[in-house]
C-alpha cells in the first residue's frame, strides 16, 4: 500500500517504504514473518524460563544459550512489530529518534549475536576437546566476563552510528526504501559527503563479522578433528548431529549478513527487493531457528519442558 501523500513527511520523521516492487504483497509477506516472530518469542522465553527454573541447567552451554535468547528477543522485537505495522496497517512514518534507536538496537545486537555464537563455539570446543577441565576453564565468573565483553563490544562499536546520523543534514528526501531503519539505507539520504561514514560502518561490520566467523570456523575444525578420533561410532554420530545443526544456524546468520554487507559494497546491480528481503531474513530467521536448534534438540531442555507439560495436563 502506497502512502497517500509523500509530501507530508515532517522534518523530524522518515518514511519507510517496505519492499519496493512488492507493496501489493506486503499483507501476505507479513504472515510468515509474524509466524516466525511468535515462534521466536515463545521459544526464547521458554528457554529462559526453563534454564532459570532448573538448577541442573546452570552450565556454560545453557548460560550462553540464555544470553543468545535475550539477544534474539531484543533483535526480533526491535524489528518485527514495526515491520508488521508497515505491512498490515500501512504505518510508513517513523520518528527520527525512533529510527535511530531501532538502528542502534539492530546493529549492536546483531554484533552481540555473532559474539555469542563465538562464545558457544568456544564452549563446545572445550566440552568436546577437553571435557575433564570444562567446568574449571569455563567458570561462572569467566562466562560473565565473556558475556560482558560481547555486550560492551556491540555497544561500543555501534553507538557512533546514531550519533553520526544525528549530525547529518537531510535536504534531499526522507523516504527510506527499506522495511526498517538500516544504517546504510538512512545515511544515503544525507546531502553531504558520506564516504568516511560509510567506510567506518562497513569496516566495523567486516571486522566483527570476519573475526568471529574465522574463530568459529577454527573452533569447529578442532571439534571435528576431536570427534573423528572418538572410538565409538554412535558417539561420533551424536556429536556430528549436534554440531551439524549448530553449524547450519550459524551459516544462515553469516550467509545472509554477508550477502547484505557485500550488496552494500559491491552489489549495485542486485534488485532492491532481493536485497531487502534477504536483509529481513538476516534479522528474522536466526531468532526463529535458535530456540528450535539449541532448545528443542537439546535433551535436557526438551525433557524439562515435556515434564512440565505433563504436570500441568495431569
Coordinates of C-alpha atoms in Angstrom, one line a residue:
X1 CA 0.0 0.0 0.0
X2 CA 1.5 3.3 -1.0
X3 CA 1.3 6.2 1.4
X4 CA -1.4 8.7 0.5
X5 CA 0.8 11.8 0.5
X6 CA 4.6 11.7 0.5
X7 CA 4.9 15.5 0.9
X8 CA 3.5 15.3 4.4
X9 CA 6.7 13.9 5.8
X10 CA 7.7 16.1 8.8
X11 CA 11.3 17.3 9.3
X12 CA 11.5 15.0 12.3
X13 CA 10.5 11.8 10.7
X14 CA 11.3 9.3 8.0
X15 CA 9.1 7.3 5.7
X16 CA 9.7 3.6 5.4
X17 CA 8.6 2.2 2.0
X18 CA 8.8 -1.5 2.7
X19 CA 9.9 -3.9 0.0
X20 CA 9.9 -1.9 -3.3
X21 CA 8.0 -3.6 -6.1
X22 CA 6.2 -5.9 -3.7
X23 CA 3.9 -3.4 -2.0
X24 CA 0.9 -5.4 -3.2
X25 CA 2.2 -8.5 -1.4
X26 CA 3.0 -6.8 1.9
X27 CA 0.0 -8.3 3.7
X28 CA 0.9 -11.8 2.6
X29 CA 4.6 -11.4 3.3
X30 CA 3.7 -10.3 6.8
X31 CA 2.1 -13.7 7.6
X32 CA 5.2 -15.9 7.7
X33 CA 7.2 -13.1 9.3
X34 CA 4.6 -12.9 12.1
X35 CA 4.6 -16.6 12.5
X36 CA 8.4 -16.7 12.8
X37 CA 8.3 -13.9 15.3
X38 CA 5.7 -15.7 17.5
X39 CA 7.8 -18.9 17.5
X40 CA 10.9 -16.8 18.3
X41 CA 9.3 -15.1 21.3
X42 CA 7.7 -18.2 22.7
X43 CA 10.8 -20.4 22.1
X44 CA 13.3 -18.0 23.6
X45 CA 11.1 -17.1 26.6
X46 CA 10.7 -20.8 27.2
X47 CA 14.4 -21.4 27.2
X48 CA 15.0 -18.6 29.6
X49 CA 12.2 -19.8 31.9
X50 CA 13.4 -23.5 31.8
X51 CA 17.1 -22.6 32.5
X52 CA 16.1 -20.3 35.3
X53 CA 13.9 -22.9 37.0
X54 CA 16.2 -25.9 36.6
X55 CA 19.3 -25.7 38.7
X56 CA 21.0 -28.6 36.8
X57 CA 21.0 -26.4 33.6
X58 CA 23.2 -23.7 35.1
X59 CA 26.1 -24.9 32.9
X60 CA 28.2 -22.9 30.5
X61 CA 26.3 -24.1 27.4
X62 CA 22.9 -23.1 28.8
X63 CA 24.1 -19.8 30.3
X64 CA 25.4 -18.8 26.8
X65 CA 22.1 -20.0 25.3
X66 CA 20.3 -17.7 27.7
X67 CA 22.4 -14.8 26.5
X68 CA 21.7 -15.7 22.9
X69 CA 18.0 -15.9 23.7
X70 CA 17.9 -12.4 25.2
X71 CA 19.8 -11.1 22.2
X72 CA 17.3 -12.8 19.8
X73 CA 14.3 -11.3 21.7
X74 CA 15.7 -7.8 21.5
X75 CA 16.8 -8.2 17.9
X76 CA 13.5 -9.5 16.7
X77 CA 11.3 -7.2 18.8
X78 CA 13.2 -4.1 17.7
X79 CA 12.3 -5.0 14.1
X80 CA 9.3 -7.2 13.6
X81 CA 6.4 -5.4 15.3
X82 CA 7.3 -2.2 13.5
X83 CA 7.7 -4.1 10.2
X84 CA 4.3 -5.8 10.6
X85 CA 2.7 -2.4 11.3
X86 CA 4.1 -1.3 8.0
X87 CA 2.9 -4.4 6.1
X88 CA -0.6 -4.7 7.6
X89 CA -1.5 -1.2 8.7
X90 CA 0.4 1.0 6.2
X91 CA 2.2 2.7 9.0
X92 CA 5.0 4.2 7.0
X93 CA 6.0 7.1 9.2
X94 CA 8.7 6.6 11.8
X95 CA 10.0 9.4 14.1
X96 CA 13.7 10.3 13.6
X97 CA 14.7 9.4 17.2
X98 CA 12.8 6.1 17.0
X99 CA 14.6 5.4 13.7
X100 CA 18.0 6.0 15.3
X101 CA 17.0 3.9 18.3
X102 CA 15.9 1.0 16.1
X103 CA 19.1 1.2 14.1
X104 CA 21.3 1.1 17.2
X105 CA 19.4 -2.0 18.6
X106 CA 19.6 -3.8 15.3
X107 CA 23.3 -3.3 14.6
X108 CA 24.6 -3.6 18.2
X109 CA 22.5 -6.8 19.0
X110 CA 23.4 -8.3 15.6
X111 CA 27.0 -7.9 16.6
X112 CA 26.2 -9.5 20.0
X113 CA 24.5 -12.4 18.3
X114 CA 27.7 -13.0 16.4
X115 CA 29.7 -12.8 19.6
X116 CA 27.5 -15.3 21.4
X117 CA 27.8 -17.7 18.5
X118 CA 31.6 -17.5 19.0
X119 CA 31.2 -18.0 22.8
X120 CA 29.1 -21.1 22.3
X121 CA 31.6 -22.4 19.8
X122 CA 34.4 -22.0 22.3
X123 CA 32.2 -23.8 24.9
X124 CA 31.6 -26.7 22.6
X125 CA 35.3 -26.9 21.8
X126 CA 36.3 -27.1 25.5
X127 CA 33.5 -29.5 26.2
X128 CA 34.5 -31.9 23.5
X129 CA 38.2 -31.4 23.2
X130 CA 39.0 -31.0 27.0
X131 CA 36.0 -32.4 28.8
X132 CA 37.8 -33.0 32.1
X133 CA 38.6 -29.3 32.5
X134 CA 35.4 -27.9 31.1
X135 CA 34.0 -26.8 34.5
X136 CA 37.3 -25.3 35.6
X137 CA 38.0 -23.5 32.3
X138 CA 34.5 -22.0 31.9
X139 CA 33.6 -20.9 35.4
X140 CA 30.6 -18.7 36.1
X141 CA 33.0 -15.8 36.5
X142 CA 34.6 -16.3 33.1
X143 CA 31.2 -16.8 31.5
X144 CA 30.0 -13.5 32.9
X145 CA 33.2 -11.7 31.7
X146 CA 32.7 -13.2 28.2
X147 CA 29.1 -12.1 28.1
X148 CA 30.1 -8.6 29.3
X149 CA 32.8 -8.4 26.7
X150 CA 30.3 -9.3 23.9
X151 CA 27.9 -6.7 25.2
X152 CA 30.4 -3.9 25.5
X153 CA 31.8 -4.6 22.1
X154 CA 28.4 -4.4 20.4
X155 CA 27.5 -1.1 22.2
X156 CA 30.9 0.5 21.8
X157 CA 31.3 -0.1 18.1
X158 CA 27.7 0.8 17.1
X159 CA 27.0 3.7 19.5
X160 CA 28.6 6.1 17.0
X161 CA 26.1 5.2 14.3
X162 CA 23.1 7.1 15.6
X163 CA 25.4 9.9 16.8
X164 CA 26.9 10.4 13.3
X165 CA 23.5 10.3 11.6
X166 CA 22.1 12.8 14.0
X167 CA 24.7 15.4 12.9
X168 CA 23.9 15.0 9.2
X169 CA 21.6 17.3 7.2
X170 CA 18.9 15.6 5.1
X171 CA 17.9 18.0 2.4
X172 CA 17.2 15.5 -0.4
X173 CA 14.4 13.1 0.8
X174 CA 13.4 11.3 3.9
X175 CA 12.0 8.3 2.1
X176 CA 13.8 5.1 3.2
X177 CA 13.4 2.2 0.7
X178 CA 13.5 -0.4 3.4
X179 CA 11.4 -2.2 5.9
X180 CA 13.4 -0.9 8.9
X181 CA 15.9 1.8 9.7
X182 CA 19.1 0.2 8.5
X183 CA 22.3 2.4 8.7
X184 CA 23.3 2.3 5.0
X185 CA 19.8 3.0 3.8
X186 CA 19.5 6.1 6.1
X187 CA 23.0 7.5 5.5
X188 CA 22.4 7.6 1.7
X189 CA 19.7 10.3 2.3
X190 CA 22.2 12.8 3.6
X191 CA 23.1 15.7 1.3
X192 CA 26.8 15.8 2.3
X193 CA 29.8 13.6 1.6
X194 CA 29.2 10.4 3.5
X195 CA 32.3 8.5 2.3
X196 CA 34.1 8.4 5.6
X197 CA 30.9 7.5 7.5
X198 CA 30.1 4.6 5.1
X199 CA 33.7 3.3 5.4
X200 CA 33.6 3.3 9.2
X201 CA 30.3 1.4 9.3
X202 CA 31.4 -1.2 6.7
X203 CA 34.9 -1.6 8.3
X204 CA 33.3 -2.2 11.8
X205 CA 30.8 -4.7 10.3
X206 CA 33.6 -6.5 8.3
X207 CA 36.0 -6.6 11.3
X208 CA 33.5 -8.1 13.8
X209 CA 31.9 -10.5 11.3
X210 CA 35.0 -11.8 9.8
X211 CA 36.9 -12.2 13.1
X212 CA 34.0 -14.0 14.8
X213 CA 33.4 -16.2 11.7
X214 CA 37.1 -17.2 11.4
X215 CA 37.3 -18.1 15.1
X216 CA 34.1 -20.1 14.9
X217 CA 35.3 -22.0 11.9
X218 CA 38.6 -22.7 13.7
X219 CA 36.8 -24.0 16.8
X220 CA 34.5 -26.3 14.8
X221 CA 37.5 -27.6 12.8
X222 CA 39.2 -28.6 16.0
X223 CA 35.9 -30.1 17.3
X224 CA 35.5 -32.2 14.1
X225 CA 39.1 -33.4 14.5
X226 CA 38.3 -34.5 18.0
X227 CA 35.0 -36.1 17.1
X228 CA 36.6 -38.3 14.4
X229 CA 39.0 -39.6 17.0
X230 CA 36.2 -40.8 19.2
X231 CA 36.3 -44.6 19.5
X232 CA 32.6 -45.2 19.3
X233 CA 30.7 -44.7 16.1
X234 CA 27.5 -43.9 18.0
X235 CA 29.3 -41.1 19.9
X236 CA 30.7 -39.7 16.7
X237 CA 27.3 -39.6 15.0
X238 CA 25.7 -38.0 18.1
X239 CA 28.4 -35.3 18.2
X240 CA 28.3 -34.7 14.5
X241 CA 24.5 -34.4 14.6
X242 CA 24.7 -31.8 17.4
X243 CA 27.5 -29.8 15.8
X244 CA 25.8 -30.0 12.3
X245 CA 22.6 -28.4 13.5
X246 CA 24.6 -25.6 15.2
X247 CA 26.7 -25.0 12.1
X248 CA 23.5 -24.8 10.0
X249 CA 22.1 -22.0 12.2
X250 CA 25.5 -20.1 12.1
X251 CA 25.7 -20.5 8.3
X252 CA 22.2 -19.0 7.9
X253 CA 23.2 -16.0 10.1
X254 CA 26.5 -15.3 8.4
X255 CA 25.4 -16.0 4.8
X256 CA 22.5 -13.6 5.0
X257 CA 24.6 -11.0 6.9
X258 CA 27.5 -11.4 4.4
X259 CA 25.1 -11.0 1.4
X260 CA 23.8 -7.8 2.9
X261 CA 27.3 -6.5 3.6
X262 CA 28.6 -7.4 0.1
X263 CA 25.5 -5.9 -1.6
X264 CA 26.2 -2.5 0.1
X265 CA 29.8 -2.7 -1.0
X266 CA 29.6 -4.3 -4.5
X267 CA 26.1 -5.3 -5.4
X268 CA 24.9 -2.2 -7.2
X269 CA 23.1 -4.5 -9.7
X270 CA 21.2 -6.6 -7.2
X271 CA 17.5 -5.9 -7.3
X272 CA 16.4 -3.9 -4.3
X273 CA 13.6 -6.3 -3.4
X274 CA 16.1 -9.2 -3.3
X275 CA 18.5 -7.2 -1.1
X276 CA 15.8 -6.0 1.4
X277 CA 14.1 -9.5 1.6
X278 CA 17.4 -11.2 2.5
X279 CA 18.2 -8.3 4.9
X280 CA 14.9 -9.2 6.6
X281 CA 15.8 -12.9 6.7
X282 CA 19.0 -12.0 8.5
X283 CA 17.1 -10.5 11.4
X284 CA 14.1 -12.9 11.5
X285 CA 15.4 -16.4 10.7
X286 CA 18.2 -16.8 13.4
X287 CA 15.9 -15.8 16.3
X288 CA 13.3 -18.2 14.9
X289 CA 15.8 -21.1 14.4
X290 CA 17.9 -20.7 17.6
X291 CA 15.3 -21.9 20.1
X292 CA 14.5 -24.9 17.9
X293 CA 18.0 -26.0 17.2
X294 CA 19.6 -25.1 20.6
X295 CA 16.5 -25.7 22.7
X296 CA 14.2 -28.4 21.3
X297 CA 17.1 -30.5 20.1
X298 CA 18.9 -30.3 23.5
X299 CA 17.8 -33.3 25.5
X300 CA 17.9 -31.7 29.0
X301 CA 15.7 -28.7 27.9
X302 CA 13.3 -30.9 25.9
X303 CA 12.8 -33.3 28.8
X304 CA 12.2 -30.5 31.3
X305 CA 9.6 -28.8 29.0
X306 CA 7.8 -32.2 28.4
X307 CA 7.8 -33.0 32.2
X308 CA 6.4 -29.5 32.9
X309 CA 3.6 -30.1 30.3
X310 CA 2.7 -33.5 31.8
X311 CA 2.4 -32.0 35.3
X312 CA 0.1 -29.2 34.0
X313 CA -2.0 -31.6 32.0
X314 CA -2.4 -34.1 34.8

